[in-house]
Amino acid sequence: MSLNRTLSRRSLLKAAGGLGAALLTGCDEITQSATPRRILASAEKLNIAVQRGLGRRALAAEFGEGDLSPSFRANGSTNPETQVYRALAQQDFADWRLDISGLVSRPARLSMADLRSLPSRTQITRHDCVEGWSCVGKWTGTRLSALLAKVDLRPSARYVVFHCADELPGEGLSPPVPYYESIDLEDALHEQTILAYEMNGRDLPIEHGAPLRLRVERQLGYKHAKYVMSIEVVDSLDKIGGGNGSYWADHGYSWYAGI
Ligand SMILES: Nc1nc2c(c(=O)[nH]1)N[C@H]1C(S)=C(S)[C@@H](COP(=O)(O)O)O[C@H]1N2
Ligand SMILES: [Mo]
């Protein structure tokens, strides 16, 4: 545990300096320097090993209102252009529904009102992007554990897959593909894992994933799927995208991105 603390991403980032841009963006920024990335890469491997051994159920640090970043950087897709998403956004997502399928006994199609009626959680946490910046935000959303209890996981369930509305370049010359992510049940049932519909006390803005995005606080930013349209419960990631379980894992990043 103390090893994990000592080598925390934040202390490495701080030690590495490069906080100048933080004043501009309201977020910690380290992208000006090439050195920290190498340090991060090796620290990440160590962190994953340490975390896997020492209980992934531990809570991520939570902060106070005074720690909120004055502005929270948006990254990756910030305004999906697919027709389906544009039409939904035009109606303020009134017609949006979340489909839950796969290894569940009660597949469901839920409205935002349905999701808001399930047990929720609010948390102020730090978002760490693999590119080397962090922002603190306040998130409110449905506990994923409550949602999974509602649809009733089958015994063979092992991973929860999130299918998103935005499309990003596919591999090589292939056409764009919808963003996708997945987590295992340990993270899915973690107390701080929520499907957020509010950010900093307001409806989730489009740039941050409206109407619904995942918060999986013990992992890096790319795991936090924005624009979630459907959830699929599976026993293997083999048939998801290129077989590595996530858009970025299929593009060379690690599937497990613990911090
Ligand atoms: N659907 C979708 N989810 C996504 C992304 C994306 O491009 N599409 N980018 C990821 C990355 S790399 C990060 S750092 C965070 C950024 O979330 P933010 O825009 O709220 O800062 O979203 C993650 N989730
Ligand atoms: Mo990211």
mmCIF file of C-alpha atoms and ligand atoms in Angstrom:
data_model
loop_
_atom_site.group_PDB
_atom_site.id
_atom_site.type_symbol
_atom_site.label_atom_id
_atom_site.label_comp_id
_atom_site.label_asym_id
_atom_site.label_seq_id
_atom_site.Cartn_x
_atom_site.Cartn_y
_atom_site.Cartn_z
ATOM 1 C CA MET A 1 0.000 0.000 0.000
ATOM 2 C CA SER A 2 2.656 2.526 0.989
ATOM 3 C CA LEU A 3 4.621 1.520 -2.096
ATOM 4 C CA ASN A 4 1.587 2.378 -4.148
ATOM 5 C CA ARG A 5 1.227 5.708 -2.352
ATOM 6 C CA THR A 6 4.865 6.626 -2.756
ATOM 7 C CA LEU A 7 4.803 5.927 -6.440
ATOM 8 C CA SER A 8 1.411 7.446 -7.071
ATOM 9 C CA ARG A 9 0.915 8.974 -10.475
ATOM 10 C CA ARG A 10 0.299 12.345 -8.875
ATOM 11 C CA SER A 11 3.538 12.498 -6.964
ATOM 12 C CA LEU A 12 5.418 11.473 -10.080
ATOM 13 C CA LEU A 13 3.641 14.138 -12.076
ATOM 14 C CA LYS A 14 4.379 16.727 -9.418
ATOM 15 C CA ALA A 15 7.996 15.683 -9.191
ATOM 16 C CA ALA A 16 8.246 15.858 -12.945
ATOM 17 C CA GLY A 17 7.046 19.440 -12.912
ATOM 18 C CA GLY A 18 5.474 20.983 -15.980
ATOM 19 C CA LEU A 19 2.620 22.536 -14.061
ATOM 20 C CA GLY A 20 2.674 25.773 -16.030
ATOM 21 C CA ALA A 21 -0.213 24.887 -18.277
ATOM 22 C CA ALA A 22 -2.279 23.877 -15.273
ATOM 23 C CA LEU A 23 -2.794 27.548 -14.580
ATOM 24 C CA LEU A 24 -4.319 27.951 -18.016
ATOM 25 C CA THR A 25 -6.550 24.899 -18.094
ATOM 26 C CA GLY A 26 -7.346 24.438 -14.449
ATOM 27 C CA CYS A 27 -5.875 20.964 -14.740
ATOM 28 C CA ASP A 28 -2.487 19.516 -13.966
ATOM 29 C CA GLU A 29 -0.544 19.366 -17.188
ATOM 30 C CA ILE A 30 2.659 17.551 -17.981
ATOM 31 C CA THR A 31 2.575 17.252 -21.730
ATOM 32 C CA GLN A 32 5.398 19.732 -22.366
ATOM 33 C CA SER A 33 8.060 17.355 -21.183
ATOM 34 C CA ALA A 34 9.073 14.046 -22.714
ATOM 35 C CA THR A 35 10.657 12.606 -19.576
ATOM 36 C CA PRO A 36 7.604 12.024 -17.376
ATOM 37 C CA ARG A 37 6.016 9.721 -19.902
ATOM 38 C CA ARG A 38 8.851 7.211 -19.559
ATOM 39 C CA ILE A 39 8.663 7.405 -15.801
ATOM 40 C CA LEU A 40 4.907 6.950 -16.032
ATOM 41 C CA ALA A 41 5.166 3.901 -18.239
ATOM 42 C CA SER A 42 7.313 1.991 -15.793
ATOM 43 C CA ALA A 43 5.410 3.274 -12.763
ATOM 44 C CA GLU A 44 2.207 2.101 -14.382
ATOM 45 C CA LYS A 45 3.413 -1.467 -14.675
ATOM 46 C CA LEU A 46 4.467 -1.422 -11.059
ATOM 47 C CA ASN A 47 1.182 0.134 -9.978
ATOM 48 C CA ILE A 48 -0.881 -2.488 -11.763
ATOM 49 C CA ALA A 49 1.102 -5.266 -10.134
ATOM 50 C CA VAL A 50 0.789 -3.657 -6.724
ATOM 51 C CA GLN A 51 -2.904 -2.932 -7.092
ATOM 52 C CA ARG A 52 -3.787 -6.354 -8.394
ATOM 53 C CA GLY A 53 -2.129 -7.824 -5.328
ATOM 54 C CA LEU A 54 -3.464 -5.375 -2.782
ATOM 55 C CA GLY A 55 -7.171 -5.191 -3.251
ATOM 56 C CA ARG A 56 -8.798 -3.402 -6.108
ATOM 57 C CA ARG A 57 -11.792 -2.796 -3.889
ATOM 58 C CA ALA A 58 -10.000 0.073 -2.140
ATOM 59 C CA LEU A 59 -11.561 3.445 -2.822
ATOM 60 C CA ALA A 60 -9.979 6.051 -5.083
ATOM 61 C CA ALA A 61 -9.201 9.319 -3.310
ATOM 62 C CA GLU A 62 -12.135 11.690 -2.987
ATOM 63 C CA PHE A 63 -11.818 15.460 -2.739
ATOM 64 C CA GLY A 64 -13.776 18.496 -1.576
ATOM 65 C CA GLU A 65 -15.690 21.161 -3.491
ATOM 66 C CA GLY A 66 -12.692 23.460 -3.094
ATOM 67 C CA ASP A 67 -10.541 21.058 -5.101
ATOM 68 C CA LEU A 68 -12.726 21.118 -8.237
ATOM 69 C CA SER A 69 -10.779 22.122 -11.350
ATOM 70 C CA PRO A 70 -11.976 25.569 -12.504
ATOM 71 C CA SER A 71 -12.374 24.080 -15.960
ATOM 72 C CA PHE A 72 -12.338 20.400 -16.832
ATOM 73 C CA ARG A 73 -10.580 19.460 -20.040
ATOM 74 C CA ALA A 74 -12.621 17.415 -22.547
ATOM 75 C CA ASN A 75 -10.774 14.751 -24.509
ATOM 76 C CA GLY A 76 -11.280 12.211 -27.280
ATOM 77 C CA SER A 77 -14.699 12.631 -28.866
ATOM 78 C CA THR A 78 -16.330 15.822 -27.668
ATOM 79 C CA ASN A 79 -19.325 16.074 -30.009
ATOM 80 C CA PRO A 80 -20.319 12.831 -31.749
ATOM 81 C CA GLU A 81 -21.382 13.361 -35.344
ATOM 82 C CA THR A 82 -23.392 10.217 -36.013
ATOM 83 C CA GLN A 83 -26.954 10.806 -37.181
ATOM 84 C CA VAL A 84 -28.384 8.775 -34.339
ATOM 85 C CA TYR A 85 -26.567 10.843 -31.733
ATOM 86 C CA ARG A 86 -27.351 14.196 -33.392
ATOM 87 C CA ALA A 87 -31.059 13.324 -33.457
ATOM 88 C CA LEU A 88 -31.026 12.321 -29.793
ATOM 89 C CA ALA A 89 -29.133 15.455 -28.781
ATOM 90 C CA GLN A 90 -31.605 17.658 -30.659
ATOM 91 C CA GLN A 91 -34.409 16.344 -28.410
ATOM 92 C CA ASP A 92 -32.257 16.839 -25.323
ATOM 93 C CA PHE A 93 -31.919 13.026 -25.114
ATOM 94 C CA ALA A 94 -35.635 12.536 -24.274
ATOM 95 C CA ASP A 95 -35.745 9.521 -26.625
ATOM 96 C CA TRP A 96 -32.403 8.074 -25.510
ATOM 97 C CA ARG A 97 -32.609 4.606 -23.943
ATOM 98 C CA LEU A 98 -29.926 2.380 -22.417
ATOM 99 C CA ASP A 99 -30.086 -1.214 -23.655
ATOM 100 C CA ILE A 100 -28.724 -3.921 -21.376
ATOM 101 C CA SER A 101 -28.246 -7.352 -22.904
ATOM 102 C CA GLY A 102 -26.054 -10.443 -22.827
ATOM 103 C CA LEU A 103 -25.556 -12.660 -19.790
ATOM 104 C CA VAL A 104 -28.401 -11.224 -17.690
ATOM 105 C CA SER A 105 -31.712 -12.866 -16.761
ATOM 106 C CA ARG A 106 -33.725 -9.683 -17.272
ATOM 107 C CA PRO A 107 -32.524 -7.711 -20.311
ATOM 108 C CA ALA A 108 -33.709 -4.105 -20.038
ATOM 109 C CA ARG A 109 -34.223 -0.909 -21.984
ATOM 110 C CA LEU A 110 -34.075 1.984 -19.543
ATOM 111 C CA SER A 111 -34.891 5.675 -19.816
ATOM 112 C CA MET A 112 -32.945 8.372 -17.992
ATOM 113 C CA ALA A 113 -35.832 8.541 -15.484
ATOM 114 C CA ASP A 114 -35.441 4.796 -14.841
ATOM 115 C CA LEU A 115 -31.712 5.272 -14.237
ATOM 116 C CA ARG A 116 -32.277 8.243 -11.949
ATOM 117 C CA SER A 117 -34.683 6.181 -9.830
ATOM 118 C CA LEU A 118 -31.968 3.605 -9.030
ATOM 119 C CA PRO A 119 -29.502 4.040 -6.125
ATOM 120 C CA SER A 120 -26.980 6.770 -6.945
ATOM 121 C CA ARG A 121 -23.632 8.039 -5.714
ATOM 122 C CA THR A 122 -21.924 11.434 -5.838
ATOM 123 C CA GLN A 123 -18.122 11.654 -5.721
ATOM 124 C CA ILE A 124 -15.414 14.244 -6.304
ATOM 125 C CA THR A 125 -12.482 12.478 -7.914
ATOM 126 C CA ARG A 126 -9.422 13.099 -10.026
ATOM 127 C CA HIS A 127 -9.509 12.035 -13.665
ATOM 128 C CA ASP A 128 -6.088 10.970 -14.984
ATOM 129 C CA CYS A 129 -5.614 10.766 -18.747
ATOM 130 C CA VAL A 130 -2.892 8.522 -20.145
ATOM 131 C CA GLU A 131 -1.658 11.589 -22.058
ATOM 132 C CA GLY A 132 -0.520 13.064 -18.753
ATOM 133 C CA TRP A 133 -3.089 15.528 -17.464
ATOM 134 C CA SER A 134 -5.514 15.374 -14.543
ATOM 135 C CA CYS A 135 -8.678 17.253 -13.593
ATOM 136 C CA VAL A 136 -10.882 17.056 -10.503
ATOM 137 C CA GLY A 137 -14.642 16.842 -11.078
ATOM 138 C CA LYS A 138 -17.819 15.997 -9.229
ATOM 139 C CA TRP A 139 -19.863 13.134 -10.624
ATOM 140 C CA THR A 140 -23.347 11.862 -9.820
ATOM 141 C CA GLY A 141 -24.818 8.736 -11.329
ATOM 142 C CA THR A 142 -26.437 5.339 -11.034
ATOM 143 C CA ARG A 143 -24.358 2.777 -9.200
ATOM 144 C CA LEU A 144 -23.432 0.171 -11.769
ATOM 145 C CA SER A 145 -23.834 -2.508 -9.080
ATOM 146 C CA ALA A 146 -27.491 -1.478 -8.618
ATOM 147 C CA LEU A 147 -28.123 -1.624 -12.339
ATOM 148 C CA LEU A 148 -26.510 -5.051 -12.617
ATOM 149 C CA ALA A 149 -28.582 -6.292 -9.677
ATOM 150 C CA LYS A 150 -31.716 -5.107 -11.467
ATOM 151 C CA VAL A 151 -30.953 -7.079 -14.632
ATOM 152 C CA ASP A 152 -29.588 -10.022 -12.624
ATOM 153 C CA LEU A 153 -26.188 -11.288 -13.807
ATOM 154 C CA ARG A 154 -26.043 -14.889 -14.925
ATOM 155 C CA PRO A 155 -23.371 -17.023 -13.202
ATOM 156 C CA SER A 156 -21.197 -17.055 -16.336
ATOM 157 C CA ALA A 157 -20.992 -13.209 -16.472
ATOM 158 C CA ARG A 158 -17.388 -11.920 -16.337
ATOM 159 C CA TYR A 159 -17.144 -8.572 -18.153
ATOM 160 C CA VAL A 160 -19.353 -5.549 -18.688
ATOM 161 C CA VAL A 161 -18.973 -3.966 -22.138
ATOM 162 C CA PHE A 162 -19.989 -0.388 -22.941
ATOM 163 C CA HIS A 163 -20.953 0.514 -26.501
ATOM 164 C CA CYS A 164 -20.818 4.230 -27.293
ATOM 165 C CA ALA A 165 -22.436 6.609 -29.775
ATOM 166 C CA ASP A 166 -19.278 8.222 -31.175
ATOM 167 C CA GLU A 167 -17.164 6.776 -33.960
ATOM 168 C CA LEU A 168 -13.385 6.911 -34.193
ATOM 169 C CA PRO A 169 -10.988 5.766 -36.939
ATOM 170 C CA GLY A 170 -10.812 1.975 -37.272
ATOM 171 C CA GLU A 171 -7.577 0.113 -37.765
ATOM 172 C CA GLY A 172 -5.671 0.617 -41.006
ATOM 173 C CA LEU A 173 -8.032 1.685 -43.763
ATOM 174 C CA SER A 174 -11.161 0.239 -42.160
ATOM 175 C CA PRO A 175 -14.187 2.509 -41.638
ATOM 176 C CA PRO A 176 -14.768 4.342 -38.335
ATOM 177 C CA VAL A 177 -15.979 2.198 -35.447
ATOM 178 C CA PRO A 178 -18.096 3.082 -32.405
ATOM 179 C CA TYR A 179 -15.997 3.545 -29.238
ATOM 180 C CA TYR A 180 -16.200 0.589 -26.861
ATOM 181 C CA GLU A 181 -14.776 -0.261 -23.450
ATOM 182 C CA SER A 182 -15.074 -3.055 -20.909
ATOM 183 C CA ILE A 183 -14.347 -3.740 -17.266
ATOM 184 C CA ASP A 184 -14.393 -6.905 -15.197
ATOM 185 C CA LEU A 185 -16.902 -7.596 -12.439
ATOM 186 C CA GLU A 186 -14.519 -6.503 -9.710
ATOM 187 C CA ASP A 187 -14.505 -2.980 -11.126
ATOM 188 C CA ALA A 188 -18.149 -3.138 -12.231
ATOM 189 C CA LEU A 189 -19.293 -3.860 -8.673
ATOM 190 C CA HIS A 190 -16.839 -1.398 -7.058
ATOM 191 C CA GLU A 191 -18.533 1.142 -4.816
ATOM 192 C CA GLN A 192 -17.347 4.151 -6.866
ATOM 193 C CA THR A 193 -18.210 2.738 -10.284
ATOM 194 C CA ILE A 194 -21.153 4.737 -11.572
ATOM 195 C CA LEU A 195 -22.919 5.659 -14.779
ATOM 196 C CA ALA A 196 -22.785 9.424 -14.420
ATOM 197 C CA TYR A 197 -25.590 11.673 -15.654
ATOM 198 C CA GLU A 198 -24.430 14.777 -13.760
ATOM 199 C CA MET A 199 -21.105 16.597 -13.635
ATOM 200 C CA ASN A 200 -20.380 19.372 -11.135
ATOM 201 C CA GLY A 201 -24.068 19.471 -10.158
ATOM 202 C CA ARG A 202 -25.529 19.847 -13.660
ATOM 203 C CA ASP A 203 -26.706 17.521 -16.400
ATOM 204 C CA LEU A 204 -23.664 15.955 -18.045
ATOM 205 C CA PRO A 205 -22.584 18.254 -20.923
ATOM 206 C CA ILE A 206 -22.150 16.847 -24.416
ATOM 207 C CA GLU A 207 -18.377 17.321 -24.424
ATOM 208 C CA HIS A 208 -18.115 15.137 -21.318
ATOM 209 C CA GLY A 209 -20.347 12.324 -22.607
ATOM 210 C CA ALA A 210 -24.043 13.264 -22.416
ATOM 211 C CA PRO A 211 -26.362 11.772 -21.545
ATOM 212 C CA LEU A 212 -24.461 9.002 -19.720
ATOM 213 C CA ARG A 213 -20.813 8.122 -19.121
ATOM 214 C CA LEU A 214 -18.935 5.609 -17.072
ATOM 215 C CA ARG A 215 -16.816 6.593 -14.053
ATOM 216 C CA VAL A 216 -14.442 3.798 -13.035
ATOM 217 C CA GLU A 217 -12.268 5.704 -10.625
ATOM 218 C CA ARG A 218 -9.425 3.231 -10.145
ATOM 219 C CA GLN A 219 -8.499 3.345 -13.832
ATOM 220 C CA LEU A 220 -7.166 5.814 -16.409
ATOM 221 C CA GLY A 221 -9.328 8.196 -18.441
ATOM 222 C CA TYR A 222 -9.813 6.105 -21.567
ATOM 223 C CA LYS A 223 -11.690 3.456 -19.567
ATOM 224 C CA HIS A 224 -14.387 6.036 -18.702
ATOM 225 C CA ALA A 225 -16.649 5.458 -21.710
ATOM 226 C CA LYS A 226 -18.652 8.538 -22.699
ATOM 227 C CA TYR A 227 -21.902 8.565 -24.778
ATOM 228 C CA VAL A 228 -22.924 5.112 -23.515
ATOM 229 C CA MET A 229 -25.757 3.659 -25.619
ATOM 230 C CA SER A 230 -25.810 0.034 -24.570
ATOM 231 C CA ILE A 231 -24.288 -2.389 -22.115
ATOM 232 C CA GLU A 232 -23.500 -5.995 -22.908
ATOM 233 C CA VAL A 233 -22.546 -8.566 -20.293
ATOM 234 C CA VAL A 234 -20.197 -11.257 -21.625
ATOM 235 C CA ASP A 235 -18.040 -14.163 -20.458
ATOM 236 C CA SER A 236 -15.130 -13.354 -22.795
ATOM 237 C CA LEU A 237 -13.794 -10.305 -24.665
ATOM 238 C CA ASP A 238 -12.817 -12.368 -27.734
ATOM 239 C CA LYS A 239 -15.704 -11.147 -29.861
ATOM 240 C CA ILE A 240 -15.539 -7.491 -28.767
ATOM 241 C CA GLY A 241 -13.897 -5.300 -31.428
ATOM 242 C CA GLY A 242 -10.441 -6.664 -32.272
ATOM 243 C CA GLY A 243 -10.584 -9.030 -29.295
ATOM 244 C CA ASN A 244 -8.778 -6.926 -26.663
ATOM 245 C CA GLY A 245 -11.949 -5.561 -25.106
ATOM 246 C CA SER A 246 -11.664 -1.848 -25.816
ATOM 247 C CA TYR A 247 -11.067 0.659 -28.585
ATOM 248 C CA TRP A 248 -7.743 1.732 -27.091
ATOM 249 C CA ALA A 249 -6.714 -1.795 -26.104
ATOM 250 C CA ASP A 250 -7.207 -2.710 -29.767
ATOM 251 C CA HIS A 251 -4.884 0.226 -30.566
ATOM 252 C CA GLY A 252 -2.019 -0.838 -28.326
ATOM 253 C CA TYR A 253 -2.876 0.446 -24.842
ATOM 254 C CA SER A 254 -3.381 -1.987 -21.993
ATOM 255 C CA TRP A 255 -6.910 -3.212 -21.279
ATOM 256 C CA TYR A 256 -6.380 -2.889 -17.529
ATOM 257 C CA ALA A 257 -5.388 0.702 -16.817
ATOM 258 C CA GLY A 258 -5.221 0.822 -13.016
ATOM 259 C CA ILE A 259 -3.971 3.886 -11.185
HETATM 260 N N1 LIG B 1 -17.049 7.356 -26.123
HETATM 261 C C1 LIG B 1 -15.830 7.841 -25.798
HETATM 262 N N2 LIG B 1 -15.441 7.763 -24.523
HETATM 263 C C2 LIG B 1 -14.250 8.263 -24.166
HETATM 264 C C3 LIG B 1 -13.358 8.822 -25.104
HETATM 265 C C4 LIG B 1 -13.791 8.874 -26.455
HETATM 266 O O1 LIG B 1 -13.096 9.361 -27.360
HETATM 267 N N3 LIG B 1 -15.042 8.370 -26.757
HETATM 268 N N4 LIG B 1 -12.111 9.289 -24.707
HETATM 269 C C5 LIG B 1 -11.595 8.785 -23.427
HETATM 270 C C6 LIG B 1 -10.449 9.523 -22.900
HETATM 271 S S1 LIG B 1 -8.924 9.217 -23.571
HETATM 272 C C7 LIG B 1 -10.551 10.345 -21.829
HETATM 273 S S2 LIG B 1 -9.197 11.071 -21.082
HETATM 274 C C8 LIG B 1 -11.878 10.693 -21.273
HETATM 275 C C9 LIG B 1 -12.074 12.184 -21.328
HETATM 276 O O2 LIG B 1 -13.243 12.528 -20.639
HETATM 277 P P1 LIG B 1 -13.623 14.044 -20.572
HETATM 278 O O3 LIG B 1 -13.864 14.500 -21.994
HETATM 279 O O4 LIG B 1 -14.834 14.146 -19.715
HETATM 280 O O5 LIG B 1 -12.429 14.771 -19.999
HETATM 281 O O6 LIG B 1 -12.945 10.066 -21.964
HETATM 282 C C10 LIG B 1 -12.674 8.757 -22.366
HETATM 283 N N5 LIG B 1 -13.890 8.182 -22.854
HETATM 284 MO MO MO B 2 -7.462 9.961 -22.006
#
